[in-house]
XYZ file of C-alpha atoms in Angstrom:
666
model
C 56.152 19.121 -102.908
C 59.411 17.505 -101.842
C 61.930 16.252 -104.384
C 63.120 13.277 -102.342
C 62.215 11.865 -98.912
C 64.549 9.932 -96.641
C 62.768 7.487 -94.305
C 64.636 7.418 -90.994
C 63.232 4.086 -89.880
C 63.031 0.417 -90.721
C 60.687 -2.521 -91.031
C 56.937 -2.251 -91.204
C 56.566 1.509 -90.777
C 59.250 2.245 -93.376
C 57.386 0.024 -95.854
C 54.102 1.715 -94.926
C 55.546 5.167 -95.674
C 57.022 3.864 -98.935
C 53.560 2.756 -100.071
C 52.362 6.375 -99.908
C 55.492 7.995 -101.379
C 55.383 5.611 -104.338
C 51.729 6.452 -104.959
C 52.592 10.164 -104.825
C 55.559 9.638 -107.157
C 58.159 10.957 -104.676
C 61.633 9.334 -104.843
C 62.812 7.816 -101.563
C 65.948 6.947 -99.608
C 66.112 4.106 -97.088
C 68.653 3.778 -94.287
C 69.756 0.463 -92.847
C 71.982 -1.298 -90.357
C 73.977 -4.469 -90.895
C 71.021 -6.486 -89.624
C 68.710 -4.928 -92.236
C 70.971 -5.043 -95.280
C 68.585 -7.325 -97.189
C 65.343 -6.046 -95.678
C 62.178 -5.263 -97.586
C 62.289 -1.512 -96.928
C 65.773 -1.355 -98.465
C 64.570 -3.215 -101.532
C 61.491 -1.003 -101.987
C 63.264 2.369 -101.719
C 64.905 4.050 -104.709
C 68.192 4.467 -102.835
C 69.654 3.166 -99.587
C 72.387 4.370 -97.232
C 74.235 2.172 -94.744
C 74.333 3.485 -91.161
C 76.294 1.013 -89.058
C 76.072 -2.049 -86.772
C 72.710 -3.550 -85.686
C 72.278 -1.836 -82.278
C 70.046 1.206 -82.809
C 72.430 3.406 -80.808
C 75.086 2.661 -83.427
C 72.879 3.088 -86.489
C 69.262 4.323 -86.533
C 69.785 6.759 -83.640
C 72.850 8.478 -85.139
C 71.593 11.956 -85.998
C 74.799 13.032 -87.770
C 74.766 10.002 -90.054
C 71.145 10.483 -91.054
C 71.676 14.179 -91.800
C 74.753 13.217 -93.838
C 72.684 10.610 -95.718
C 70.203 13.331 -96.680
C 72.994 15.575 -97.931
C 74.665 12.727 -99.803
C 71.476 11.692 -101.626
C 69.854 15.091 -102.037
C 66.873 14.261 -99.844
C 65.122 17.479 -98.858
C 62.768 15.927 -96.269
C 62.775 13.174 -93.644
C 59.872 11.064 -92.432
C 60.801 9.516 -89.060
C 58.007 6.927 -88.729
C 57.522 5.947 -85.089
C 60.114 5.087 -82.465
C 63.808 5.824 -82.976
C 64.213 9.583 -83.653
C 60.546 10.359 -84.338
C 60.131 12.376 -81.117
C 63.679 13.662 -80.749
C 63.784 17.470 -80.691
C 67.573 17.474 -81.226
C 67.065 15.554 -84.462
C 64.526 18.073 -85.720
C 66.850 20.934 -84.816
C 69.730 19.288 -86.699
C 67.518 18.888 -89.781
C 66.398 22.520 -89.534
C 70.012 23.695 -89.389
C 70.840 21.605 -92.470
C 67.858 22.996 -94.399
C 66.052 19.654 -94.461
C 62.311 19.461 -93.777
C 61.042 17.283 -90.953
C 57.766 15.537 -91.757
C 56.317 16.024 -88.327
C 55.512 18.746 -85.792
C 57.723 21.690 -84.759
C 60.598 21.246 -82.314
C 58.880 22.951 -79.388
C 55.796 20.733 -79.674
C 57.996 17.630 -79.617
C 59.972 18.917 -76.653
C 56.948 19.777 -74.515
C 54.803 16.776 -75.448
C 57.774 14.410 -75.150
C 58.127 15.324 -71.503
C 55.186 13.813 -69.664
C 55.574 16.278 -66.809
C 55.644 19.395 -68.991
C 52.878 18.077 -71.254
C 50.529 17.585 -68.300
C 51.185 21.120 -67.114
C 50.367 22.469 -70.579
C 47.278 20.288 -70.855
C 46.032 21.561 -67.530
C 46.523 25.180 -68.618
C 44.675 24.457 -71.895
C 41.622 23.189 -70.021
C 42.266 19.510 -70.760
C 41.272 17.024 -68.039
C 44.339 15.490 -66.361
C 44.949 12.611 -63.951
C 45.725 13.551 -60.315
C 49.405 13.010 -59.557
C 52.822 14.346 -58.611
C 54.433 16.126 -61.533
C 57.751 16.852 -59.853
C 60.874 14.727 -60.113
C 61.369 11.901 -57.629
C 64.837 11.255 -56.243
C 64.716 7.877 -54.512
C 62.459 4.906 -53.593
C 61.479 6.310 -50.205
C 60.311 9.569 -51.734
C 58.336 7.483 -54.245
C 56.618 5.679 -51.360
C 55.807 8.966 -49.604
C 54.267 10.478 -52.749
C 52.360 7.294 -53.572
C 50.781 7.316 -50.110
C 49.747 10.945 -50.536
C 48.113 10.225 -53.910
C 46.597 6.966 -52.678
C 47.240 3.460 -53.978
C 47.148 2.135 -56.617
C 49.528 4.443 -58.491
C 51.321 4.368 -61.827
C 55.073 5.043 -61.867
C 56.099 6.279 -65.299
C 59.178 7.424 -67.166
C 59.005 11.137 -67.986
C 60.378 10.467 -71.474
C 58.676 7.080 -71.824
C 56.557 5.384 -74.428
C 55.697 1.946 -75.790
C 55.028 0.561 -72.318
C 58.653 0.932 -71.248
C 59.491 2.479 -67.890
C 55.996 1.891 -66.458
C 54.995 0.066 -63.286
C 51.769 -0.184 -61.268
C 52.195 -0.199 -57.477
C 49.548 -1.240 -54.960
C 51.637 -0.938 -51.789
C 54.886 0.453 -50.391
C 57.094 -2.442 -51.457
C 55.727 -2.385 -55.011
C 56.320 1.376 -55.097
C 59.961 0.913 -54.127
C 60.566 -1.880 -56.603
C 58.520 -0.165 -59.314
C 60.501 3.052 -58.899
C 63.811 1.213 -59.291
C 62.623 -0.800 -62.300
C 60.948 2.145 -64.059
C 64.019 4.345 -63.613
C 66.356 1.595 -64.835
C 64.246 0.911 -67.939
C 63.868 4.643 -68.592
C 67.614 5.151 -68.502
C 68.221 2.145 -70.762
C 65.503 2.963 -73.296
C 65.461 6.780 -73.333
C 68.754 7.877 -71.718
C 66.556 9.785 -69.251
C 65.946 8.271 -65.809
C 63.346 10.788 -64.599
C 60.085 9.266 -63.403
C 56.842 10.637 -61.983
C 53.790 9.203 -60.233
C 50.092 9.575 -60.930
C 46.873 7.999 -59.733
C 46.122 4.686 -61.399
C 42.548 4.679 -62.666
C 41.070 1.218 -62.057
C 39.297 -0.567 -64.917
C 40.211 2.232 -67.333
C 39.825 2.288 -71.060
C 42.667 3.590 -73.212
C 41.073 5.738 -75.915
C 42.987 8.087 -78.163
C 42.055 10.868 -80.565
C 43.836 11.306 -83.897
C 44.490 14.966 -84.711
C 45.718 16.760 -87.821
C 46.930 20.334 -87.910
C 48.295 22.374 -90.804
C 50.513 25.459 -90.819
C 47.575 27.720 -91.689
C 45.636 27.586 -88.431
C 43.425 24.553 -89.000
C 43.405 21.766 -86.419
C 40.845 18.964 -86.441
C 40.376 15.418 -85.212
C 39.605 12.159 -87.021
C 37.652 10.426 -84.282
C 38.885 7.942 -81.729
C 40.620 4.592 -81.457
C 39.963 2.092 -78.686
C 43.315 0.696 -77.514
C 42.356 -1.013 -74.259
C 43.505 -4.540 -75.141
C 47.060 -4.441 -73.810
C 49.630 -6.618 -72.141
C 52.473 -5.093 -70.137
C 51.132 -1.669 -71.147
C 51.767 -2.560 -74.795
C 48.793 -2.409 -77.142
C 47.802 -5.676 -78.800
C 44.410 -5.059 -80.438
C 43.007 -1.684 -81.489
C 39.751 -0.682 -83.112
C 37.967 2.336 -84.472
C 35.588 3.672 -83.460
C 35.309 2.769 -79.772
C 32.347 0.578 -78.760
C 32.073 2.647 -75.559
C 31.842 6.269 -76.659
C 28.659 8.079 -77.518
C 28.550 11.049 -79.869
C 28.585 13.566 -77.003
C 31.690 12.090 -75.330
C 33.441 11.737 -78.698
C 32.832 15.410 -79.440
C 34.082 16.483 -76.002
C 37.249 14.404 -76.235
C 37.858 15.604 -79.772
C 37.434 19.225 -78.719
C 39.984 18.844 -75.907
C 42.447 17.093 -78.225
C 42.129 19.933 -80.730
C 42.521 22.520 -77.953
C 45.750 20.868 -76.836
C 47.053 20.806 -80.397
C 46.314 24.496 -80.786
C 47.917 25.313 -77.420
C 51.197 23.774 -78.520
C 50.946 25.172 -82.096
C 50.831 21.660 -83.486
C 51.036 20.872 -87.167
C 51.249 17.354 -88.681
C 49.551 14.185 -87.442
C 49.505 13.544 -83.709
C 47.632 11.495 -81.159
C 46.156 12.654 -77.869
C 45.736 9.702 -75.537
C 43.153 9.571 -72.749
C 42.199 7.124 -70.056
C 38.442 6.844 -69.611
C 36.685 5.498 -66.527
C 33.464 3.495 -66.352
C 31.404 6.700 -66.126
C 32.945 8.153 -69.326
C 35.068 10.634 -67.381
C 38.252 11.068 -69.407
C 41.735 12.236 -68.448
C 44.699 13.291 -70.570
C 47.449 10.686 -70.606
C 49.979 11.934 -73.150
C 50.356 13.257 -76.680
C 52.372 11.287 -79.197
C 53.952 13.672 -81.678
C 54.281 11.112 -84.452
C 52.292 8.625 -86.432
C 50.954 5.783 -84.279
C 51.290 2.047 -84.873
C 47.492 1.811 -84.915
C 46.865 4.593 -87.448
C 45.488 2.143 -90.097
C 42.176 1.668 -88.265
C 41.548 5.410 -88.507
C 42.496 5.382 -92.177
C 40.082 2.509 -92.820
C 37.050 4.234 -91.291
C 37.777 7.740 -92.634
C 39.229 6.913 -96.058
C 42.136 9.305 -95.393
C 45.840 8.540 -95.879
C 47.424 9.984 -92.732
C 50.979 9.577 -94.037
C 50.057 11.529 -97.152
C 48.676 14.366 -95.059
C 51.808 14.426 -92.930
C 53.823 14.923 -96.116
C 51.476 17.554 -97.548
C 51.353 19.521 -94.280
C 55.159 19.465 -93.994
C 55.308 20.792 -97.573
C 53.124 23.745 -96.526
C 49.786 22.623 -97.970
C 46.449 23.394 -96.339
C 44.004 20.768 -95.135
C 41.359 20.757 -97.862
C 38.554 19.519 -95.596
C 36.994 20.623 -92.316
C 35.781 18.919 -89.166
C 32.312 18.513 -90.615
C 33.721 16.572 -93.564
C 35.196 13.831 -91.376
C 32.855 10.841 -91.467
C 33.380 7.549 -89.643
C 32.262 4.669 -91.850
C 32.032 1.066 -90.707
C 34.372 -0.564 -88.217
C 38.057 -1.484 -88.296
C 40.036 -3.831 -86.027
C 43.830 -4.143 -85.918
C 45.831 -7.028 -84.461
C 49.542 -6.651 -83.770
C 51.330 -9.820 -84.776
C 54.396 -10.235 -82.566
C 57.320 -12.659 -82.488
C 56.680 -13.736 -78.929
C 55.478 -16.727 -76.957
C 52.106 -15.986 -75.287
C 52.307 -19.246 -73.338
C 55.553 -18.062 -71.702
C 54.418 -14.645 -70.474
C 54.726 -13.131 -73.960
C 58.496 -13.398 -73.981
C 60.011 -12.243 -77.277
C 61.141 -14.842 -79.792
C 63.983 -14.504 -82.260
C 64.902 -16.540 -85.298
C 64.289 -16.908 -88.997
C 60.880 -16.782 -90.652
C 61.124 -20.243 -92.182
C 57.585 -19.948 -93.560
C 55.700 -16.702 -93.880
C 52.419 -16.196 -95.704
C 50.115 -13.251 -95.076
C 46.353 -13.655 -95.472
C 45.016 -12.487 -98.799
C 42.553 -9.685 -99.301
C 38.862 -10.480 -98.887
C 37.121 -12.422 -101.602
C 35.384 -10.611 -104.435
C 31.917 -9.469 -103.438
C 32.752 -9.489 -99.720
C 31.938 -6.442 -97.602
C 35.248 -6.911 -95.755
C 38.598 -5.276 -96.466
C 41.791 -7.004 -95.278
C 45.046 -5.064 -94.993
C 48.405 -6.329 -93.756
C 51.189 -3.837 -93.020
C 54.504 -5.628 -92.604
C 58.181 -5.220 -93.299
C 59.295 -8.823 -93.603
C 59.467 -11.607 -96.159
C 59.892 -15.330 -95.848
C 63.483 -16.050 -94.881
C 63.984 -12.798 -92.961
C 65.293 -12.869 -89.408
C 63.639 -11.493 -86.293
C 66.638 -10.274 -84.292
C 67.234 -9.262 -80.693
C 67.964 -5.674 -81.699
C 64.533 -4.334 -82.606
C 60.866 -4.457 -81.654
C 59.417 -7.979 -82.123
C 56.361 -6.831 -84.109
C 56.121 -8.792 -87.356
C 53.037 -7.205 -88.893
C 49.784 -5.359 -88.320
C 46.692 -7.126 -89.586
C 43.697 -4.853 -90.164
C 40.143 -5.809 -91.130
C 37.362 -3.358 -91.989
C 33.714 -4.350 -92.048
C 30.289 -2.704 -92.058
C 29.960 -3.172 -88.281
C 31.969 -4.375 -85.277
C 30.761 -7.976 -85.367
C 31.600 -8.335 -89.052
C 35.054 -6.825 -88.528
C 35.807 -9.178 -85.609
C 34.574 -12.237 -87.520
C 36.659 -11.160 -90.502
C 39.702 -10.751 -88.273
C 39.259 -14.302 -86.953
C 39.230 -15.658 -90.495
C 42.256 -13.600 -91.497
C 44.234 -14.751 -88.439
C 43.489 -18.368 -89.321
C 45.001 -17.748 -92.756
C 48.162 -16.012 -91.443
C 50.934 -18.620 -91.553
C 54.206 -18.123 -89.644
C 56.838 -20.729 -88.833
C 60.370 -20.428 -87.476
C 59.613 -18.166 -84.523
C 57.018 -18.222 -81.789
C 54.110 -15.888 -82.484
C 50.886 -14.669 -80.911
C 48.370 -15.613 -83.620
C 46.494 -18.106 -81.436
C 46.309 -15.544 -78.617
C 44.885 -12.932 -80.987
C 42.335 -15.440 -82.264
C 41.361 -16.256 -78.679
C 40.710 -12.551 -78.076
C 38.456 -12.379 -81.151
C 36.452 -15.348 -79.794
C 36.274 -14.008 -76.244
C 32.725 -13.045 -75.311
C 33.835 -10.212 -73.038
C 35.747 -8.660 -75.935
C 32.912 -9.225 -78.377
C 30.504 -7.505 -75.986
C 32.700 -4.388 -75.998
C 32.825 -4.338 -72.177
C 36.607 -4.117 -71.895
C 39.337 -2.251 -70.034
C 43.120 -2.206 -69.930
C 42.775 -5.029 -67.385
C 41.250 -7.318 -70.017
C 44.251 -9.617 -70.521
C 44.951 -9.919 -66.793
C 41.288 -10.661 -66.025
C 40.556 -13.035 -68.883
C 43.913 -14.844 -68.690
C 44.741 -14.602 -64.952
C 47.248 -17.462 -65.063
C 48.768 -16.331 -68.332
C 47.695 -17.432 -71.777
C 47.548 -21.095 -72.633
C 45.633 -22.502 -75.612
C 42.375 -23.630 -74.047
C 40.673 -26.965 -74.540
C 38.665 -26.391 -77.724
C 34.917 -26.724 -77.812
C 33.625 -30.076 -79.023
C 32.562 -28.572 -82.337
C 36.069 -27.220 -82.975
C 37.681 -30.505 -81.920
C 35.342 -32.408 -84.226
C 36.247 -30.161 -87.170
C 39.982 -30.584 -86.566
C 39.689 -34.370 -86.225
C 37.850 -34.388 -89.540
C 40.515 -32.124 -91.060
C 43.279 -34.502 -89.924
C 41.591 -37.480 -91.572
C 41.053 -35.502 -94.778
C 44.753 -34.578 -94.789
C 45.780 -38.192 -94.208
C 43.492 -39.312 -97.019
C 44.844 -36.745 -99.482
C 48.435 -37.561 -98.495
C 47.900 -41.308 -98.879
C 46.356 -40.836 -102.303
C 49.282 -38.630 -103.348
C 51.875 -41.162 -102.115
C 50.146 -43.935 -104.046
C 50.477 -41.895 -107.242
C 54.217 -41.530 -106.638
C 55.422 -44.997 -105.619
C 52.479 -47.360 -106.050
C 53.550 -49.348 -103.011
C 50.350 -49.059 -101.021
C 47.700 -51.762 -101.149
C 44.537 -51.209 -103.138
C 42.532 -50.562 -99.977
C 44.838 -47.693 -98.987
C 45.644 -46.289 -102.405
C 42.971 -43.606 -102.352
C 43.170 -43.037 -98.602
C 39.494 -43.900 -98.158
C 38.129 -46.213 -95.522
C 38.515 -46.537 -91.761
C 40.995 -44.520 -89.700
C 41.640 -43.805 -86.022
C 42.634 -40.283 -84.935
C 44.702 -40.190 -81.735
C 44.316 -37.015 -79.693
C 45.705 -36.684 -76.151
C 45.660 -40.453 -75.746
C 42.044 -40.768 -76.874
C 41.115 -42.895 -79.909
C 38.537 -41.462 -82.313
C 37.368 -43.886 -85.045
C 36.395 -42.194 -88.310
C 35.353 -43.464 -91.738
C 35.828 -41.444 -94.907
C 34.425 -41.935 -98.370
C 33.638 -39.994 -101.498
C 30.347 -38.267 -102.300
C 30.697 -36.808 -105.768
C 33.502 -34.242 -105.659
C 33.415 -34.015 -101.859
C 34.301 -36.272 -98.941
C 31.705 -38.018 -96.829
C 32.846 -38.589 -93.254
C 31.338 -40.512 -90.347
C 32.525 -39.505 -86.841
C 30.934 -40.681 -83.590
C 27.631 -41.292 -85.308
C 27.672 -37.914 -87.029
C 27.802 -37.375 -90.789
C 29.779 -34.568 -92.468
C 30.029 -33.437 -96.080
C 33.452 -31.903 -96.657
C 35.010 -30.055 -99.585
C 38.784 -29.638 -99.350
C 41.546 -27.719 -101.134
C 45.062 -28.849 -100.229
C 48.228 -30.247 -101.726
C 51.001 -31.912 -99.714
C 53.361 -29.247 -98.418
C 50.749 -26.486 -98.420
C 50.568 -24.826 -94.955
C 46.853 -24.052 -95.296
C 43.959 -26.437 -95.685
C 40.781 -24.790 -96.947
C 37.611 -26.635 -96.032
C 33.889 -26.304 -96.381
C 32.256 -28.538 -93.733
C 28.490 -28.811 -94.074
C 28.456 -25.411 -95.781
C 30.767 -23.660 -93.272
C 34.020 -22.352 -94.762
C 37.173 -22.381 -92.654
C 40.955 -22.329 -92.987
C 43.136 -24.731 -90.999
C 46.871 -24.251 -90.567
C 48.815 -27.429 -91.208
C 52.196 -28.444 -89.825
C 53.729 -31.888 -90.003
C 55.147 -33.096 -86.656
C 56.786 -36.414 -87.469
C 53.927 -38.763 -88.338
C 51.344 -36.469 -86.700
C 49.469 -33.400 -87.906
C 49.610 -30.197 -85.872
C 46.495 -28.228 -86.773
C 45.495 -24.695 -85.783
C 42.128 -23.060 -86.270
C 40.033 -20.603 -84.313
C 42.669 -20.284 -81.599
C 42.810 -24.051 -81.019
C 46.044 -25.972 -81.601
C 45.841 -29.776 -81.661
C 48.366 -32.465 -82.518
C 46.561 -35.410 -84.092
C 48.027 -38.720 -85.232
C 45.929 -40.566 -87.823
C 46.533 -44.306 -88.075
C 44.976 -47.329 -89.725
C 42.825 -49.186 -87.192
C 45.218 -52.117 -86.712
C 48.184 -49.752 -86.325
C 46.248 -47.782 -83.702
C 45.635 -50.978 -81.721
C 49.368 -51.716 -81.665
C 50.270 -48.106 -80.839
C 48.120 -48.288 -77.706
C 50.563 -50.883 -76.312
C 53.631 -48.640 -76.678
C 55.153 -47.354 -73.378
C 55.019 -43.628 -72.611
C 58.335 -41.818 -72.120
C 58.302 -39.290 -69.279
C 59.933 -35.898 -70.065
C 63.138 -35.047 -68.147
C 62.812 -33.154 -64.845
C 64.306 -29.660 -65.233
C 62.816 -28.179 -62.068
C 66.195 -27.778 -60.358
C 67.426 -25.340 -63.017
C 66.702 -21.649 -63.509
C 66.383 -21.331 -67.280
C 66.418 -18.185 -69.366
C 62.853 -17.855 -70.700
C 64.056 -15.833 -73.703
C 67.165 -14.878 -75.649
C 68.679 -11.796 -74.046
C 71.341 -10.283 -71.818
C 71.939 -11.334 -68.216
C 71.843 -7.909 -66.548
C 72.304 -9.018 -62.957
C 72.373 -11.925 -60.508
C 71.010 -11.401 -57.013
C 72.265 -14.637 -55.494
C 75.511 -16.564 -55.001
C 76.426 -20.235 -54.757
C 75.438 -21.955 -51.478
C 72.902 -19.179 -50.769
C 69.449 -20.018 -49.402
C 66.559 -18.541 -51.389
C 62.866 -18.232 -50.630
C 59.936 -18.656 -52.989
C 59.286 -15.395 -54.838
C 62.790 -14.038 -54.223
C 64.410 -12.259 -57.195
C 67.236 -14.339 -58.644
C 68.263 -12.644 -61.884
C 67.321 -9.923 -64.373
C 67.335 -10.686 -68.103
C 66.965 -7.865 -70.634
C 65.481 -8.498 -74.070
C 64.446 -5.832 -76.554
C 65.006 -3.116 -73.903
C 62.592 -4.709 -71.431
C 63.936 -5.986 -68.121
C 62.452 -9.259 -66.863
C 62.919 -10.323 -63.239
C 63.269 -14.094 -62.719
C 62.139 -15.323 -59.289
C 62.439 -18.526 -57.298
C 59.405 -20.785 -57.620
C 60.078 -22.414 -54.223
C 62.540 -22.417 -51.340
C 65.960 -23.872 -52.104
C 69.734 -23.549 -52.116
C 71.800 -22.309 -55.052
C 74.244 -25.114 -55.950
C 75.982 -23.660 -58.984
C 75.867 -20.581 -61.213
C 76.277 -21.380 -64.903
C 76.075 -17.925 -66.541
C 78.001 -14.676 -66.210
C 76.520 -11.215 -65.752
C 76.812 -9.291 -69.013
C 76.720 -12.443 -71.093
C 74.219 -13.348 -73.797
C 71.639 -16.043 -73.103
C 69.778 -18.366 -75.422
C 66.220 -19.455 -74.700
C 66.191 -22.243 -72.069
C 69.886 -21.727 -71.301
C 70.736 -22.685 -67.713
C 71.479 -19.638 -65.537
C 71.850 -21.422 -62.220
C 71.247 -24.786 -60.607
C 69.620 -25.629 -57.272
C 70.798 -28.333 -54.928
């Protein structure tokens, strides 16, 4: 076994690897940039080595510095995690030359599988089903159009060295092929320093299903079943589960056999993932092989009971797999939600800032048949910066079956409290409640089909609204009682917070009366009676309720005099007033928000890559105006209507804050 392992990564995956190395008793070394000096992974490791400034190209991607860090600390092995240098053959070669073990596959496997063109050629020769397409290099947009026509629209334009949804575009016609080629090549060059792209047939309504493989250095290669990864936005996975609700035993065995055959063809050892797209008739086609641990590996660990990171370490140390294919059993169901710092209501644009409040959901209660796991690399007070991926955490729930796992995930999401940055918790909760998702009839088009106009918190069902109105009155009651204990200035009728209240929601008045019934509250709302038990103290971000026997968790945020409450994907702002105060409030004038329609605003913090227009220029609706890059993704901003550019307020190459004015229309 290794004497010391350096983890050439950061954040959540570095902390995940540290959990296994600590259990195995192996000393560790962390590396960090200026932005990560006080990060959790640095704190958890036994030693830490500084690499450089925040940009990855000046720190985490510096091969020489990481090799030097190994030599300086005596680390005899490196685990790369995912991203960064995890699939960089030059990095592996440099480690080999320095006599340092790489906890991953051999150089040649990384090289071939990292090139989507070469990997498809190898897969085809190994008898693995592949998607029809053009595997040669494409020189310019017109050649891209010619090839796309030959294949037949729609097509997928992809970076040869791509991954993580970067450098990918779907084209349905000639103009989209031209624009997609330019955008994919630009993103590929920016993200991977490799602008090669290729084109393949886009399978409509596909599922994205992947097979986890393990191979040792002694000739054994096996698979650990599949993961369903079809819930995606912008080709980036959002929700994963294992097993897939779509596969039958026969298809699972066939896909597993092809994944193993590919691993053997490339002499693969370590953990790897063979990704397939699967059509509605269960025909499956090789997509790519990721020669590293995947973000979604926890769902496989939860249903198999295996620690994949541990086996990566043991295989790299020369150990044999001590189990065979027949020993791999899939038990129960696991669902993973990726919690991102992004704004779902603004096209999932990334959000940056400080985690002012951060509280992960606890593990399941004693006696529950659920397991709750949260893999993260942040603490309250940490900053989500512009330099790295916006993923905050991975929330994983395991249950005896799919329905139980989904219900458990909904409860865990309700109890996940984040403030200071925008996040996608309500979007994830909406997915868990979506009947199409719950039925298992999904595809990679799910987000586009279920949220065709983008995600916006929907009007909650009456039952949810009723619960949140009740929760607001309970909060007001508890707060009033607490204030009376402190200053004694409230009248006797208000001192305990009991009595008549009016909850204002979207201009509507909802009269409610609250009293005590033993240790619980008794509430009357629109002729309905509720018995409510509550656990909350002022300042606590979570209100735990039992309403007529149903347990739920409500997130609580104070917005001036109002309560902003979140539960089950619904977000409501409710103002609770005494009845006379509510009557007076109804007479207050409404202030209209300012009109900002004549400005083009940056929808995210980022870099202004280019401007396509000049002052006094006429523009048409849909015309590209500017390109803003954030977290290595380029976002094209377009005109919403015809107009004339009056003034440009930002410079190309400059940094932009969210809602910063880029240009102004006449």
